[in-house]
PDB file of C-alpha atoms in Angstrom:
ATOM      1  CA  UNK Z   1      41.866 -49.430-119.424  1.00  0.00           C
ATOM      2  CA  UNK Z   2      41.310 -48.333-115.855  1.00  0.00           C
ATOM      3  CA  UNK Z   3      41.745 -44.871-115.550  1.00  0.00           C
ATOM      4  CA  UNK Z   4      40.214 -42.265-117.602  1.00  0.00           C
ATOM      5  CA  UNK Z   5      41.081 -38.500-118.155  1.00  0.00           C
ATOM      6  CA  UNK Z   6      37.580 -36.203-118.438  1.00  0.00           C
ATOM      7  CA  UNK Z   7      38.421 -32.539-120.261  1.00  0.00           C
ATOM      8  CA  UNK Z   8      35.304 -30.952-120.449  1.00  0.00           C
ATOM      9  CA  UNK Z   9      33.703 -27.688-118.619  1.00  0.00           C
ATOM     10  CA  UNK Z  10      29.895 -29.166-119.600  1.00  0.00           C
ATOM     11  CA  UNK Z  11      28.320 -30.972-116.698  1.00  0.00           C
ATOM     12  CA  UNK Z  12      25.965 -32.750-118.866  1.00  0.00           C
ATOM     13  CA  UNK Z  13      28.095 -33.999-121.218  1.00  0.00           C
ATOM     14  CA  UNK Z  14      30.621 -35.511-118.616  1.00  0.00           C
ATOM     15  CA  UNK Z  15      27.516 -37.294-116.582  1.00  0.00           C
ATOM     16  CA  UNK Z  16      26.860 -38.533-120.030  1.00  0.00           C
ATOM     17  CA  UNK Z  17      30.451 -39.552-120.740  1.00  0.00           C
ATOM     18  CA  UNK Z  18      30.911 -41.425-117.000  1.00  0.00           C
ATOM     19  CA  UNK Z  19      27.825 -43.627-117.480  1.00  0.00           C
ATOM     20  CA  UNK Z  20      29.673 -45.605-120.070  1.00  0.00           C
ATOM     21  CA  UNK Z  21      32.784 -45.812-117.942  1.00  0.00           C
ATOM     22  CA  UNK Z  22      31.645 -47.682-115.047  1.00  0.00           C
ATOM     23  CA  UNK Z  23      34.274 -48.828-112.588  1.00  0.00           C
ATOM     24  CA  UNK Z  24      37.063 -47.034-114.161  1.00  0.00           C
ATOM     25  CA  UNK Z  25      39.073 -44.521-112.177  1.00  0.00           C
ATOM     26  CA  UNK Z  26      38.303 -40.979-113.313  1.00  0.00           C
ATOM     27  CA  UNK Z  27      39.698 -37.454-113.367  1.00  0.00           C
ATOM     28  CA  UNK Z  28      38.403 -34.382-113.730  1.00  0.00           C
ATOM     29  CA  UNK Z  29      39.194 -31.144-115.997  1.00  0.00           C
ATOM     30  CA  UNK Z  30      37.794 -28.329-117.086  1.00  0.00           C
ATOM     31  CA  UNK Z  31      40.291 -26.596-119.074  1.00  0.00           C
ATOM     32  CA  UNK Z  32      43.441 -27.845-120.809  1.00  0.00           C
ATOM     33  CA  UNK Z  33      45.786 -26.308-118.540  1.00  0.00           C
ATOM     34  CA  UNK Z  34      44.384 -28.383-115.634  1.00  0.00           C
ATOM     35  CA  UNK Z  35      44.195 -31.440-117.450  1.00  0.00           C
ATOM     36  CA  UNK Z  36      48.136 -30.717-118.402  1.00  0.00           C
ATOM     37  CA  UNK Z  37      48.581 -31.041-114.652  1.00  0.00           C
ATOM     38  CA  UNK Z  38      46.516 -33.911-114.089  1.00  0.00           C
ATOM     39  CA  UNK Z  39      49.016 -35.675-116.739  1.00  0.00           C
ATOM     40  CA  UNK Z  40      51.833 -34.890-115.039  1.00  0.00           C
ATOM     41  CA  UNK Z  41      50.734 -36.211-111.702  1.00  0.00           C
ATOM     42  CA  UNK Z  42      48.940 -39.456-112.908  1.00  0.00           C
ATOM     43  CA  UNK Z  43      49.376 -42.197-115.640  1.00  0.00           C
ATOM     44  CA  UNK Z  44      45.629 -42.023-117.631  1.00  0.00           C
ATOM     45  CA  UNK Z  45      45.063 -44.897-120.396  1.00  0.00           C
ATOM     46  CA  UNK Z  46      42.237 -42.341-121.668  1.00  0.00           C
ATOM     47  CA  UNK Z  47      42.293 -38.821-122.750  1.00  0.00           C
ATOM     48  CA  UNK Z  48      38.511 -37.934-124.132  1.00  0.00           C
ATOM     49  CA  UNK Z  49      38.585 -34.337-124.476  1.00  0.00           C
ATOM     50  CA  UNK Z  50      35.545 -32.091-125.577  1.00  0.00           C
ATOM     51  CA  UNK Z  51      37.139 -29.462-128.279  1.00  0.00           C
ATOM     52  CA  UNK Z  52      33.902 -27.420-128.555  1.00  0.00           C
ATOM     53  CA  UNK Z  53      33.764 -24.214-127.245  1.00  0.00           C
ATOM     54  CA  UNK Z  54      35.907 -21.336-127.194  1.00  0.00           C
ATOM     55  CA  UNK Z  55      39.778 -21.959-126.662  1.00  0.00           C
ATOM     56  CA  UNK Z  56      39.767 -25.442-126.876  1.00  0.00           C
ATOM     57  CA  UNK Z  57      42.188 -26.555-129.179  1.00  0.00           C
ATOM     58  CA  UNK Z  58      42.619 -30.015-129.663  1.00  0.00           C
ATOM     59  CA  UNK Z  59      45.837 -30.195-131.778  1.00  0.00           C
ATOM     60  CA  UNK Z  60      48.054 -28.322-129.261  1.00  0.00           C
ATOM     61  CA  UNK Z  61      46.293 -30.357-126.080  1.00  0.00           C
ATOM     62  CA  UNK Z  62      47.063 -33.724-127.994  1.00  0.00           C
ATOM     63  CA  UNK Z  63      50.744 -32.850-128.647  1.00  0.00           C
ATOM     64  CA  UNK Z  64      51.345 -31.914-125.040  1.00  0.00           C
ATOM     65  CA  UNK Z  65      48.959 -34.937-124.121  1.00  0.00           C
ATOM     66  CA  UNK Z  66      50.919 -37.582-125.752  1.00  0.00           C
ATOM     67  CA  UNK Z  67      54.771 -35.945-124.795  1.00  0.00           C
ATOM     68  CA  UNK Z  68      53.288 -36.430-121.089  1.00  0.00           C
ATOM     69  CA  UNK Z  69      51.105 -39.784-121.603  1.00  0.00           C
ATOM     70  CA  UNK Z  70      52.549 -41.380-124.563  1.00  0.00           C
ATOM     71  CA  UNK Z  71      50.350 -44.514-124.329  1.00  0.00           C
ATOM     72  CA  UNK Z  72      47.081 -43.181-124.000  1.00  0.00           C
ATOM     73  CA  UNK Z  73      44.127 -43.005-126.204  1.00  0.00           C
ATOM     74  CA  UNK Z  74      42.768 -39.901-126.837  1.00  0.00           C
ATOM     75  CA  UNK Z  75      38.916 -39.343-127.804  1.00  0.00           C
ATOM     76  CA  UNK Z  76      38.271 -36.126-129.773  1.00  0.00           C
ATOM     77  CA  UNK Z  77      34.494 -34.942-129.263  1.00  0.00           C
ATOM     78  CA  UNK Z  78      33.604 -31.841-131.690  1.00  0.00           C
ATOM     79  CA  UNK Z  79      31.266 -30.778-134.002  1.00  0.00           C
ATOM     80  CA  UNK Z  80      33.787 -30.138-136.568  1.00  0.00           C
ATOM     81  CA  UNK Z  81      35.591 -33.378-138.267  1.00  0.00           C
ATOM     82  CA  UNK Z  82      38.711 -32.094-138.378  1.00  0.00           C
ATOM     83  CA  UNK Z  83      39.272 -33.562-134.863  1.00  0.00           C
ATOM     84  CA  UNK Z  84      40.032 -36.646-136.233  1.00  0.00           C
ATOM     85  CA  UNK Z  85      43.293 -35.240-137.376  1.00  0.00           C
ATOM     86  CA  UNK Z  86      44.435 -34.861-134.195  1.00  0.00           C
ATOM     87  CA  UNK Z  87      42.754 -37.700-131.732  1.00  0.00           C
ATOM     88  CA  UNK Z  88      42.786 -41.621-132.450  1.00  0.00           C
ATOM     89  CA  UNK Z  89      39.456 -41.627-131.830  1.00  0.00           C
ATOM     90  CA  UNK Z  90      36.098 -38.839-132.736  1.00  0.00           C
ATOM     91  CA  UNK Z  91      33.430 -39.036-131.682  1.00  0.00           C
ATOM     92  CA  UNK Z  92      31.215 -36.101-133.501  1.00  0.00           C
ATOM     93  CA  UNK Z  93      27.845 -33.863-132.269  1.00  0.00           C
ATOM     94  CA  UNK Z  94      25.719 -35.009-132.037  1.00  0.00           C
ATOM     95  CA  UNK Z  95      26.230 -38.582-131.145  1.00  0.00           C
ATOM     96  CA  UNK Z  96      24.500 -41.337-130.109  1.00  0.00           C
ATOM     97  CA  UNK Z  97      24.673 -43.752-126.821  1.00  0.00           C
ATOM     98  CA  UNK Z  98      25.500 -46.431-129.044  1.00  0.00           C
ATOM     99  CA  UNK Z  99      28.440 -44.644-130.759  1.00  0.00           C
ATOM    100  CA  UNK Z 100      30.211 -43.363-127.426  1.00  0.00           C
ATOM    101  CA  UNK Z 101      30.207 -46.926-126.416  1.00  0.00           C
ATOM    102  CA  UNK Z 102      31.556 -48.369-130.155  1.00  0.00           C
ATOM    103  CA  UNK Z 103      34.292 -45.673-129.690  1.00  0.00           C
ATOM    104  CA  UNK Z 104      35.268 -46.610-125.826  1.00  0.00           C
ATOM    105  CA  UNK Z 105      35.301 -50.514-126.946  1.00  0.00           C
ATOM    106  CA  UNK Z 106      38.029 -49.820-130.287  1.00  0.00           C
ATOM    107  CA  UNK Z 107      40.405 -47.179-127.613  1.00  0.00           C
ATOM    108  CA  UNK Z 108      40.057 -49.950-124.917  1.00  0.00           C
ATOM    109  CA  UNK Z 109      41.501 -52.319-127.887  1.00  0.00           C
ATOM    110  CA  UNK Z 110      43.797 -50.041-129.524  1.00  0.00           C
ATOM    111  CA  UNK Z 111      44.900 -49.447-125.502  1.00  0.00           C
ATOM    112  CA  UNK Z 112      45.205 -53.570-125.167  1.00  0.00           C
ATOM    113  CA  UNK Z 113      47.169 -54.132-128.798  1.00  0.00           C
ATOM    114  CA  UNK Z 114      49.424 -51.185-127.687  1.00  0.00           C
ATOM    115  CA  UNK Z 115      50.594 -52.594-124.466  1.00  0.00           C
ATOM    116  CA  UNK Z 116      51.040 -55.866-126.013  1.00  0.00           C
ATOM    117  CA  UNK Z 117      53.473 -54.656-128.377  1.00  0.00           C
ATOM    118  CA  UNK Z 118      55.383 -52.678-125.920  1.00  0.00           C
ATOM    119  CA  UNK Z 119      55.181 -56.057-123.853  1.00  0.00           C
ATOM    120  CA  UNK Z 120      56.659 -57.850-126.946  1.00  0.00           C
ATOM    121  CA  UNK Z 121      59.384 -55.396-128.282  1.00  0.00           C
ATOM    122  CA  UNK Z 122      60.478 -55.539-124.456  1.00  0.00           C
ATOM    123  CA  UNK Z 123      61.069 -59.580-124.772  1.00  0.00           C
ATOM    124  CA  UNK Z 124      62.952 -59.696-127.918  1.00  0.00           C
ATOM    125  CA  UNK Z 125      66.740 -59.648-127.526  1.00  0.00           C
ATOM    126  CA  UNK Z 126      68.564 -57.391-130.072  1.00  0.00           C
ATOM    127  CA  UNK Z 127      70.308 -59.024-132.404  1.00  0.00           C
ATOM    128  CA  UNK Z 128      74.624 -58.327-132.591  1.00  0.00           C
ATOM    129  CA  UNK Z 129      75.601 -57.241-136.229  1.00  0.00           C
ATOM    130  CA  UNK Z 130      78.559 -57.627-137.187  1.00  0.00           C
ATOM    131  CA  UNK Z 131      80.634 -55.420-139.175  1.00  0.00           C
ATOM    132  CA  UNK Z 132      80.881 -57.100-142.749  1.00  0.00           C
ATOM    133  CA  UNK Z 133      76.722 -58.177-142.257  1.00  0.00           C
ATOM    134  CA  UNK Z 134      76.080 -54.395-142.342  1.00  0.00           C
ATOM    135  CA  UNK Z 135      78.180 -53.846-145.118  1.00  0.00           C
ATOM    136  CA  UNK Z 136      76.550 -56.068-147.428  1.00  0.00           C
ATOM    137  CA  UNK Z 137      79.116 -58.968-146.607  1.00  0.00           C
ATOM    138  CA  UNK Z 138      77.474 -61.804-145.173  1.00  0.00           C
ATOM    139  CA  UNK Z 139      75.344 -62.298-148.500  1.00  0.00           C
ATOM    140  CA  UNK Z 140      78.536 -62.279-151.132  1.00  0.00           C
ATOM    141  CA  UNK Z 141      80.134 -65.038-151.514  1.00  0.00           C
ATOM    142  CA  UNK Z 142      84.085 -65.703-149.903  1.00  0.00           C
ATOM    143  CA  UNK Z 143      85.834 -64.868-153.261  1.00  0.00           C
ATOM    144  CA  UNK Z 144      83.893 -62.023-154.300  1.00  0.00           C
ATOM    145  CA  UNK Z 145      84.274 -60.477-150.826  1.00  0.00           C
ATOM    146  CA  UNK Z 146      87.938 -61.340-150.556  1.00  0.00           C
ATOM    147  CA  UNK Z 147      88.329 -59.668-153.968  1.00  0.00           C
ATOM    148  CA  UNK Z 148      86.697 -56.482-153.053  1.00  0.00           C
ATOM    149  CA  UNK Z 149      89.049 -55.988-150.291  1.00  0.00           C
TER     150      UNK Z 149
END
């Protein structure tokens, strides 16, 4: 992962959030509007969104999140456990150093397995079907098939 999507209007819970991320590229937003924009303009491999407070709602962000940024791995951070409904990953108040950087290390992995698969689906060749295979044909044997035409 090497950039990183910040949505969160609390200043100390992003300085906590960036320690973790060292030398990863990071944006900025305060509100879900501006992090809608920041989606549009960049490719992030990390959403982590804060969904306390007033007006946050996670469920509508993450829908318009992953239309915009389909591959990336969005962190849910909330007091309420329902936000694991809507982000891979949640991360709930209050939480500890050690489970911020549990959570980063399984989205960095999920992030890894998911662009290996896109990797692999992109090598394999599709295989031609013919007509009678999709029918059914191509496991009955000659007579019964010729019969059953």
């Amino acid at each position: 992962m090497k950039t990183v999507l910040l949505v969160t209007a609390d200043d100390e819970l992003r300085s906590r959030l960036l320690r973790p991320l060292g030398d990863r590229s990071v944006f900025f937003a305060e509100t879900d509007d501006a992090a809608v924009k920041t989606l549009r303009l960049a490719e992030v491999d990390l959403i982590i969104m804060d969904a306390t407070g007033p007006g946050r709602e996670l469920s509508h962000f993450a829908a318009r999140a992953r239309e915009l940024s389909p591959s990336a791995v969005i962190v849910g951070i909330s007091d309420d456990a329902t936000v694991s409904d809507y982000a891979d990953y949640a991360l709930l108040r209050p939480f500890a150093h050690r489970d911020l950087t549990t959570v980063l290390r399984h989205a960095e992995e999920r992030h890894r397995l998911l662009n290996e698969l896109a990797v692999l689906r992109s090598q394999v060749t599709p295989r031609v079907v013919a007509a009678d295979e999709r029918a059914g044909g191509a496991d009955m044997p000659a007579p019964v098939l010729e019969q059953a035409l």
